[in-house]
GROMACS .gro file of C-alpha atoms in nm:
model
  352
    1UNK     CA    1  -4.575  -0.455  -1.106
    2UNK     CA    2  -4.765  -0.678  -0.829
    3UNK     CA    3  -5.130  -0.531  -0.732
    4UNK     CA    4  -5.241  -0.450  -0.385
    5UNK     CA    5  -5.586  -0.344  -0.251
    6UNK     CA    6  -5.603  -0.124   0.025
    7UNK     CA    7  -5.903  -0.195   0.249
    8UNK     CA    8  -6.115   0.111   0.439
    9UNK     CA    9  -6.355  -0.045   0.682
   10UNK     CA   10  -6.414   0.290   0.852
   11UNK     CA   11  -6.542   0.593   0.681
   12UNK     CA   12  -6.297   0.783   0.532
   13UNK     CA   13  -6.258   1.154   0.618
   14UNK     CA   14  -6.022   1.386   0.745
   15UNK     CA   15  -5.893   1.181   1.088
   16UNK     CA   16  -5.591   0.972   1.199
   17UNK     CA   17  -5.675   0.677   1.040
   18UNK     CA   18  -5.743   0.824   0.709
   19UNK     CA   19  -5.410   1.005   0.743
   20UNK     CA   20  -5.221   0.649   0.795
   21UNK     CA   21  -5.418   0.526   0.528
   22UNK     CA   22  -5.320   0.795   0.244
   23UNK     CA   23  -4.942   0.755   0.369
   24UNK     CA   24  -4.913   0.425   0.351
   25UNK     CA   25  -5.070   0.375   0.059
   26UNK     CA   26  -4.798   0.667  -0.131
   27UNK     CA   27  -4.573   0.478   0.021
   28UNK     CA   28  -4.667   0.137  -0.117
   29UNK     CA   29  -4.685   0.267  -0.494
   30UNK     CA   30  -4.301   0.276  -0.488
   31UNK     CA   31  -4.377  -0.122  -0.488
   32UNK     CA   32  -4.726  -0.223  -0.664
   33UNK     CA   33  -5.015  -0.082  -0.813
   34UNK     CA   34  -5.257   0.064  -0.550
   35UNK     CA   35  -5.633   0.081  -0.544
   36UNK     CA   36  -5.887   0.099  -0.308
   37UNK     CA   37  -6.223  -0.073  -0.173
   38UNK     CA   38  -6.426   0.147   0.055
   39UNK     CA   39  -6.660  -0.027   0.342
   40UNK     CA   40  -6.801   0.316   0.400
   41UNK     CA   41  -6.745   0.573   0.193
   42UNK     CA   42  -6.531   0.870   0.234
   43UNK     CA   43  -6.574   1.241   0.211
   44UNK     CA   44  -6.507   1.439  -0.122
   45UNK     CA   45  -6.186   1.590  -0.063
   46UNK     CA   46  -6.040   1.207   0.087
   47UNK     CA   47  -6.206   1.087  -0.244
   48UNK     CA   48  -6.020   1.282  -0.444
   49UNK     CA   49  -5.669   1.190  -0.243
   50UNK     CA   50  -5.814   0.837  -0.353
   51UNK     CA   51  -5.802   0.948  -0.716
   52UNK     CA   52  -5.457   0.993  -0.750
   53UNK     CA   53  -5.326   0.708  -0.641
   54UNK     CA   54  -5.569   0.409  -0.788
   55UNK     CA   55  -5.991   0.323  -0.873
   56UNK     CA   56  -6.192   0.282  -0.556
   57UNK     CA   57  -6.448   0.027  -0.530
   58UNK     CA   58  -6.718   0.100  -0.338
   59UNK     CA   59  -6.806  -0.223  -0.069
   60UNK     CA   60  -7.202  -0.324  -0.003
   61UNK     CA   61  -7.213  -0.281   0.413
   62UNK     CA   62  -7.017  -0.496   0.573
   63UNK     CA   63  -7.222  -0.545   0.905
   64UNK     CA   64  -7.600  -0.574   0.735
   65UNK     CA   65  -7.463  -0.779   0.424
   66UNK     CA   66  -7.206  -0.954   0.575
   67UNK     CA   67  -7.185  -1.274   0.312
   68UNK     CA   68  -7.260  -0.997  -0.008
   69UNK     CA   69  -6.964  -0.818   0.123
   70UNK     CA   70  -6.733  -1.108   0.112
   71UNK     CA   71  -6.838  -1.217  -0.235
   72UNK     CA   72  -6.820  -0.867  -0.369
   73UNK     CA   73  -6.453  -0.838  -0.213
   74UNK     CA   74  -6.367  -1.169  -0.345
   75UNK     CA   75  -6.467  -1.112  -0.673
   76UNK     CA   76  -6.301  -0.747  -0.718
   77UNK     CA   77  -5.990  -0.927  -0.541
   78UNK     CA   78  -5.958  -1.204  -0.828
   79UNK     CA   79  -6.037  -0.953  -1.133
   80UNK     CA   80  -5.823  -0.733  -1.020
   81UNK     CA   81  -5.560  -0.994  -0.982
   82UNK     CA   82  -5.466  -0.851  -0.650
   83UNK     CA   83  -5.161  -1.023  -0.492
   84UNK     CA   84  -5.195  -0.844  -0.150
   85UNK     CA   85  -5.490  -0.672   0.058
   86UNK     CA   86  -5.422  -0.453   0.291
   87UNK     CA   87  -5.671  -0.405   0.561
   88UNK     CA   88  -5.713  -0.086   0.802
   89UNK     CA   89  -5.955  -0.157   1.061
   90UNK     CA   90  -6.002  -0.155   1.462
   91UNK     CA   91  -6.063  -0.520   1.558
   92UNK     CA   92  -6.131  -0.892   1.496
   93UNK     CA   93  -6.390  -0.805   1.224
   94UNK     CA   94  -6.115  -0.728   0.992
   95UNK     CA   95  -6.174  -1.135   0.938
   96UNK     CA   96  -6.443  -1.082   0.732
   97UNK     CA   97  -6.193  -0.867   0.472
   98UNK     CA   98  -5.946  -1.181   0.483
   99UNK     CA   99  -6.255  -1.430   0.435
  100UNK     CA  100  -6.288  -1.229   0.092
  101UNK     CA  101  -5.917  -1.145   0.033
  102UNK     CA  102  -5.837  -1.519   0.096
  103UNK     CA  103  -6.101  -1.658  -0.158
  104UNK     CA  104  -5.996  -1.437  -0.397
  105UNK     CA  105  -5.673  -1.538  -0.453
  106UNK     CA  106  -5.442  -1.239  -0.224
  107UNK     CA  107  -5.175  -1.439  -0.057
  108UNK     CA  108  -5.031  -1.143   0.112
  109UNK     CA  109  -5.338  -1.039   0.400
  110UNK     CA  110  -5.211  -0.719   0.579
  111UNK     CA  111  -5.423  -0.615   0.869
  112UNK     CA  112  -5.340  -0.312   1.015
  113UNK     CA  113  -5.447  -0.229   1.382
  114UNK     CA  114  -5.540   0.142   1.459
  115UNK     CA  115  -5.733   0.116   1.768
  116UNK     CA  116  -5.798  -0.106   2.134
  117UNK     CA  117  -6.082  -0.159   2.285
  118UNK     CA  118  -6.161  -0.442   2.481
  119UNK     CA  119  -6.299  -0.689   2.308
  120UNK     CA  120  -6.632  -0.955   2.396
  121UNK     CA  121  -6.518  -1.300   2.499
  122UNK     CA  122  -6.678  -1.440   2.202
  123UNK     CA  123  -6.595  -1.224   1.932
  124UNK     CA  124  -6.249  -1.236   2.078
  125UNK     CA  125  -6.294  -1.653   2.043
  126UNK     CA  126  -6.474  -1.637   1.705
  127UNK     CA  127  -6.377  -1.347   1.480
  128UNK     CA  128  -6.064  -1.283   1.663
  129UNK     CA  129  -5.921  -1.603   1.646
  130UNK     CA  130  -5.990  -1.646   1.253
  131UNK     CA  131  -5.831  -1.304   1.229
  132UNK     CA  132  -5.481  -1.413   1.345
  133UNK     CA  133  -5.539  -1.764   1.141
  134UNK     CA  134  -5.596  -1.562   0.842
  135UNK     CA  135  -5.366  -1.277   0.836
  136UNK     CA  136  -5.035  -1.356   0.701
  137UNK     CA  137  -4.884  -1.015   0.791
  138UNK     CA  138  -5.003  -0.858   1.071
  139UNK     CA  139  -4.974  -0.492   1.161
  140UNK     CA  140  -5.015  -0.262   1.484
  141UNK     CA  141  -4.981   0.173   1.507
  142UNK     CA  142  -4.878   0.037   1.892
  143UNK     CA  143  -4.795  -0.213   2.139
  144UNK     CA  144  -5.104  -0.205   2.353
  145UNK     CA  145  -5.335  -0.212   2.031
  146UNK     CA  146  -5.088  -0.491   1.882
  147UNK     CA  147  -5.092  -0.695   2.224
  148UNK     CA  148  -5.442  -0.691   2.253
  149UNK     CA  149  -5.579  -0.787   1.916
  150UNK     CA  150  -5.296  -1.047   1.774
  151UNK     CA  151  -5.209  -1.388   1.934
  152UNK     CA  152  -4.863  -1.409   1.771
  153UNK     CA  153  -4.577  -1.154   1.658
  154UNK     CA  154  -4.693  -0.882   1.454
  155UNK     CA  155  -4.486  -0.552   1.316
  156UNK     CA  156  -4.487  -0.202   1.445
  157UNK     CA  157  -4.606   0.088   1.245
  158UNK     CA  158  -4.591   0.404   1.509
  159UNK     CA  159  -4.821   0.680   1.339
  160UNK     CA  160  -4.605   0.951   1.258
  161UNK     CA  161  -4.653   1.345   1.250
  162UNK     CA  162  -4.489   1.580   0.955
  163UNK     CA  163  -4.308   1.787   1.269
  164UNK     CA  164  -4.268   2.108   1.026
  165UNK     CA  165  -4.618   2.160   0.929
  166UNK     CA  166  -4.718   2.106   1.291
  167UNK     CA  167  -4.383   2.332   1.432
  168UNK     CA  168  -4.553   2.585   1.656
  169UNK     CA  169  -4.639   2.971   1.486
  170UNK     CA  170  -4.725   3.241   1.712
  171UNK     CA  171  -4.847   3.411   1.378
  172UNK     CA  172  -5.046   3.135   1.256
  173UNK     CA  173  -5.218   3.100   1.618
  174UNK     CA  174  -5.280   3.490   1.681
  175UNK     CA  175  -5.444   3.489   1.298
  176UNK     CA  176  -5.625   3.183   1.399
  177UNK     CA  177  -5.782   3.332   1.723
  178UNK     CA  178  -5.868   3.610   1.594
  179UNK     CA  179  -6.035   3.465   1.287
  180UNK     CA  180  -6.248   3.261   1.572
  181UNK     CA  181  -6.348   3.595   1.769
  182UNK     CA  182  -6.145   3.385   2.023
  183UNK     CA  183  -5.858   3.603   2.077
  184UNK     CA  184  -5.926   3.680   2.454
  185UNK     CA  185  -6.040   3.319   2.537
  186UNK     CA  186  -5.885   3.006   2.732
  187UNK     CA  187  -5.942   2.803   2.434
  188UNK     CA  188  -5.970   2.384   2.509
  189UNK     CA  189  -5.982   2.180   2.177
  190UNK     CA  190  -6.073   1.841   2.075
  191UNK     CA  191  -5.995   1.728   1.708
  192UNK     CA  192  -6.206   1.398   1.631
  193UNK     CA  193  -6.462   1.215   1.477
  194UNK     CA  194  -6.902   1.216   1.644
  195UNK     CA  195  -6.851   0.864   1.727
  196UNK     CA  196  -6.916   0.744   2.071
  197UNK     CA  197  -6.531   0.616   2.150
  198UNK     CA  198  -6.465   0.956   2.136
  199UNK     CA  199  -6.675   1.033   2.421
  200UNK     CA  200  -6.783   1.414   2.332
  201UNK     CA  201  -7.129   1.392   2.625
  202UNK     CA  202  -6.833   1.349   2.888
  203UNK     CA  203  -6.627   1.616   2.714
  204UNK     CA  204  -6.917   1.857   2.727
  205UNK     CA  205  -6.994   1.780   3.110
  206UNK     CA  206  -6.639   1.838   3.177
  207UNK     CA  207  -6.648   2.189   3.026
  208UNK     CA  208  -6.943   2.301   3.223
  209UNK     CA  209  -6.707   2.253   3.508
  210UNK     CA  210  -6.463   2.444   3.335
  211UNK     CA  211  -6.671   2.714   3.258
  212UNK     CA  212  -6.701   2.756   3.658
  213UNK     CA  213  -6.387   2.841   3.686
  214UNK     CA  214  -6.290   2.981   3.393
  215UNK     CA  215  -6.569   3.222   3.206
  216UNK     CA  216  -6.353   3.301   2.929
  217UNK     CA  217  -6.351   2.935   2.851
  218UNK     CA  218  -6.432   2.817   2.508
  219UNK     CA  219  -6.443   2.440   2.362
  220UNK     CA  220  -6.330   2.391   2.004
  221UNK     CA  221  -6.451   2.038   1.831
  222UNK     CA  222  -6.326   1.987   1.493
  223UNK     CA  223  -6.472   1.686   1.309
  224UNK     CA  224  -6.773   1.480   1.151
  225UNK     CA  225  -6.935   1.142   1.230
  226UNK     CA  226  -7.230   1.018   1.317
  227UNK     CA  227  -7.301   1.152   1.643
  228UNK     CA  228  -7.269   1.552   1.535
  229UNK     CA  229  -7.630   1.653   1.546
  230UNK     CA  230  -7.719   1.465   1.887
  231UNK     CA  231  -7.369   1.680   2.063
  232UNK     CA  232  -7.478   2.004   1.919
  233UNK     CA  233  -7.842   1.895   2.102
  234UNK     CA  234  -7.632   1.827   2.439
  235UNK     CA  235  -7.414   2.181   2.363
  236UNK     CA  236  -7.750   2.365   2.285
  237UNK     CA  237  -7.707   2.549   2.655
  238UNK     CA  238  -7.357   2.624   2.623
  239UNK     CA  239  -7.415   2.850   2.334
  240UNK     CA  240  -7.136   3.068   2.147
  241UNK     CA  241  -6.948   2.880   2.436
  242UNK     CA  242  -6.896   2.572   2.210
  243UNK     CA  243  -6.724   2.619   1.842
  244UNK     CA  244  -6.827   2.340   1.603
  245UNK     CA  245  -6.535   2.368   1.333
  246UNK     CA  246  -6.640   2.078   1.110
  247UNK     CA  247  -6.391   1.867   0.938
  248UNK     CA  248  -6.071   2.081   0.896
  249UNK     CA  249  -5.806   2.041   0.626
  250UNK     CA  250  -5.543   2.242   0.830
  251UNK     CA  251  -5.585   2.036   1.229
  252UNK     CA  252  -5.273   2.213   1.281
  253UNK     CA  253  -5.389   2.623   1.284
  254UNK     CA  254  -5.673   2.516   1.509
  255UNK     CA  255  -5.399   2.326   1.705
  256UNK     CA  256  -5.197   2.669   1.717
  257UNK     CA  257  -5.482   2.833   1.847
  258UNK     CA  258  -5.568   2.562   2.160
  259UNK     CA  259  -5.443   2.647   2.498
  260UNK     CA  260  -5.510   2.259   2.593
  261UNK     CA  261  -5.618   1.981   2.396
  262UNK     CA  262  -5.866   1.716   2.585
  263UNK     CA  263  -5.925   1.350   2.510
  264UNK     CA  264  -6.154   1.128   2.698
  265UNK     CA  265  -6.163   0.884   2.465
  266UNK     CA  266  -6.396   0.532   2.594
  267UNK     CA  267  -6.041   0.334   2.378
  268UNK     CA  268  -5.806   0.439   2.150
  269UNK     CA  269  -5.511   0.267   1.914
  270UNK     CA  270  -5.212   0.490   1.921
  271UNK     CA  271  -5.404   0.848   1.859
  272UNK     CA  272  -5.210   1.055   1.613
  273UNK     CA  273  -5.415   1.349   1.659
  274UNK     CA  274  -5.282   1.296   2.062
  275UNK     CA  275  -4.892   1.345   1.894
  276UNK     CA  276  -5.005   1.599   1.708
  277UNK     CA  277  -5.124   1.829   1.961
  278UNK     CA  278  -4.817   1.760   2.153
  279UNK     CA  279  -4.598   1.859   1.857
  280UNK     CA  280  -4.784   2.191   1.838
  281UNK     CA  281  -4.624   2.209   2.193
  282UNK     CA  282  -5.019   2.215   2.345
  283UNK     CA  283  -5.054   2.045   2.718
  284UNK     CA  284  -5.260   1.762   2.725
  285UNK     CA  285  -5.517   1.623   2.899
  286UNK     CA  286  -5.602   1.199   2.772
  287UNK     CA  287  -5.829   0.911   2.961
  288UNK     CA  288  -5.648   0.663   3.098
  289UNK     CA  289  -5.784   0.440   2.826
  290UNK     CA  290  -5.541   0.565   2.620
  291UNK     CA  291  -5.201   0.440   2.588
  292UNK     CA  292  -4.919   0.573   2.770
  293UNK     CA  293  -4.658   0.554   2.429
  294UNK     CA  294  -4.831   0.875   2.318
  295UNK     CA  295  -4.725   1.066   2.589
  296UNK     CA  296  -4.408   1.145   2.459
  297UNK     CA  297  -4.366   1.543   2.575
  298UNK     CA  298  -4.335   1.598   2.996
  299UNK     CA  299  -4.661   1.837   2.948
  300UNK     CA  300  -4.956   1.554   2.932
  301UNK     CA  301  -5.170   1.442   3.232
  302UNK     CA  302  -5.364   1.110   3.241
  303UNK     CA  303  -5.728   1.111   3.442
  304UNK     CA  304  -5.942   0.811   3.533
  305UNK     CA  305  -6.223   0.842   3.350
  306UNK     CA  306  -6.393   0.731   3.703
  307UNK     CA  307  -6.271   1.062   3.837
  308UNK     CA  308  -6.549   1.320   3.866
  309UNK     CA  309  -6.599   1.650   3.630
  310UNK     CA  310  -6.431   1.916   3.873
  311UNK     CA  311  -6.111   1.720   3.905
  312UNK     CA  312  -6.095   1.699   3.533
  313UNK     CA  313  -6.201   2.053   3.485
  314UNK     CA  314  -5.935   2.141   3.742
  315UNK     CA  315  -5.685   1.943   3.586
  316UNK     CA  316  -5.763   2.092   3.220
  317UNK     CA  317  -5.740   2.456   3.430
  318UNK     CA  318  -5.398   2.423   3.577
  319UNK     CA  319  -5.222   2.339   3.255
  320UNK     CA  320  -4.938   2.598   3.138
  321UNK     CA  321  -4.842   2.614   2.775
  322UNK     CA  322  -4.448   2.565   2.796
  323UNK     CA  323  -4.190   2.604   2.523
  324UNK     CA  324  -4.434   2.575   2.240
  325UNK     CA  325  -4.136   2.658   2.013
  326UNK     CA  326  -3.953   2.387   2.068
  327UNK     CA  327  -4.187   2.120   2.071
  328UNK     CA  328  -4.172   1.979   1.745
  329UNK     CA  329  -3.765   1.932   1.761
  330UNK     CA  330  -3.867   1.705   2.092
  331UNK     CA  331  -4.127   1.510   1.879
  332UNK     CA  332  -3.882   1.431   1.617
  333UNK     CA  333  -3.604   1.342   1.865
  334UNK     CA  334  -3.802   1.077   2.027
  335UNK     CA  335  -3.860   0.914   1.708
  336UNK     CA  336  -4.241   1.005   1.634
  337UNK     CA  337  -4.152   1.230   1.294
  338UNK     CA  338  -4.329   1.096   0.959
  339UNK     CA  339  -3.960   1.047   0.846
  340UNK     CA  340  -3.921   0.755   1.108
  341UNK     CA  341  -4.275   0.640   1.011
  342UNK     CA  342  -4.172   0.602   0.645
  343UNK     CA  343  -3.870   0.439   0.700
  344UNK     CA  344  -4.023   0.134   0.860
  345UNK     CA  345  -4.312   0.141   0.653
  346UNK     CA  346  -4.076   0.109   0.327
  347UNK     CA  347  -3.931  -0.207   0.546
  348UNK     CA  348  -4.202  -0.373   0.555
  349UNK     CA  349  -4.385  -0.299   0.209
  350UNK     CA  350  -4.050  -0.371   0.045
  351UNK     CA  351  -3.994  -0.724   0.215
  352UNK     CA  352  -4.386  -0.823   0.122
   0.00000   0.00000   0.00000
């Protein structure tokens, strides 16, 4: 059986990416033997995930030893006798993982796209442009994201969402809320990682405004990253107002017990967590930044993230929870279920 290596250049932990990852990589065992190489790591329960699938190699950093990096990648790529690399990543620097896929001997060089942002001229001239010269499959989770990082054709990968475990519960939410004290609360929720795409200091002066009209309001943040400690300093005056949940195995409960999910992301790819929420049948609140092929239930509201705190706040405010129950069925309909996701997937790995 042929050999592929499945590139993380993002810490791995319990987010979207990671969750396209895992899939994709189950789904490419039907058709070679899969390991991993990390660029940064990954939390203990993703780790083990790793474990059962292939060996994971653990990559020097990427941005402070850039040329170590490639030799280390190019050396694991020829022991291993790896036929195909498969990259995950978020922009042009995924040409440093073909530099070291390509000298080691992979003639397949899958990058997959999970995120836009708008790019520097230069890096868009230098790394970007030995990106497209180097990748000899390239991927994109949407068109937007695809459009704006490849130069040529490139195949679409929609995220997908398992529509039963995320099927609306009024059980699982009331058990939820009231496990969270939050039972008689106007609960908003954000699931993602302390990175500053994500745009949490925004989300936080947002729910101050909230808070002036609702004083039930509470904000739920589930997640890790980098920027955790430095938002709990900015929530400090908020107190029992703000719920940090930490990285959460089940998104979906917490989900169940949102009354509206906010993102203000800076950029985005095609957010799962965005389908997600909308599965759960929550109304949604997203940046403008964010591309409109997630909004694929009637309940979702874009803002201008040039548009002031009170209109958001009002905005968040006025949204009505409607046929939860039936959300999910509406998800799967339009072609967003994990079952669609895997079907195209098993396309492409199979034709590699």
């Amino acid at each position: 059986m042929p050999r592929m290596l499945v590139v993380a250049t993002t810490p791995l932990c319990m987010d979207g990416l990671t969750a396209v990852l895992l899939r994709m990589a189950e789904i490419a065992k039907q058709y070679f033997q899969v390991d991993f190489a990390l660029g940064e790591g990954a939390e203990d329960s993703v780790s083990e995930k790793l474990k059962e699938i292939g060996i994971a190699y653990l990559l020097p950093n990427r941005s402070r030893k850039t040329l170590k990096y490639i030799r280390f990648l190019s050396r694991v790529v020829k022991s291993g006798s790896y036929t195909a690399v498969y990259i995950h990543g978020n922009s042009g620097t995924m040409a440093v993982d073909l530099i070291g896929a390509k000298l080691g001997g992979a003639t397949v060089r899958i990058t997959h796209c999970h995120n836009w942002a708008k790019q520097p001229a230069l890096k868009r001239l230098t790394l970007g442009t030995l990106m497209n010269h180097l990748a000899t499959h390239p991927v994109s989770c949407g068109m937007k994201a695809g459009e704006a990082l490849y130069s040529g054709s490139f195949t679409l990968i929609p995220n997908g969402v398992d529509t039963k475990k995320f099927k609306f519960s009024q059980m699982t939410r009331e058990e939820q809320r009231d496990n969270l004290n939050i039972s008689d609360c106007f609960a908003v929720g954000h699931i993602g990682r302390f990175t500053k795409q994500k745009n949490h200091e925004r989300l936080l002066r947002i729910f101050r405004e909230v808070r002036k009209i609702r004083e039930d309001a509470v904000l739920m943040l589930c997640g890790t990253g980098e920027l955790l400690q430095e938002v709990k300093e900015q929530a400090k005056d908020l107190g029992e107002a703000v719920r940090f949940c930490g990285s959460v195995a089940k998104p979906q409960n917490y989900m169940m017990a949102m009354d509206v999910f906010v993102l203000p992301s800076f950029f985005e790819g095609f957010p799962l967590v965005g389908v997600e929420a909308q599965t759960c049948g929550l109304p949604c609140v997203f940046s403008d930044a964010i591309t409109r092929e997630v909004a694929v239930a009637p309940n979702v509201e874009y803002l201008s993230l040039e548009e002031d705190d009170r209109m958001w706040a009002k905005t968040i405010c006025n949204m009505k929870c409607k046929d939860r129950d039936s959300a999910a069925e509406r998800i799967a309909a339009a072609g967003y279920d994990i079952e669609t996701m895997r079907k195209r997937a098993e396309e492409f790995l199979s034709s590699l």
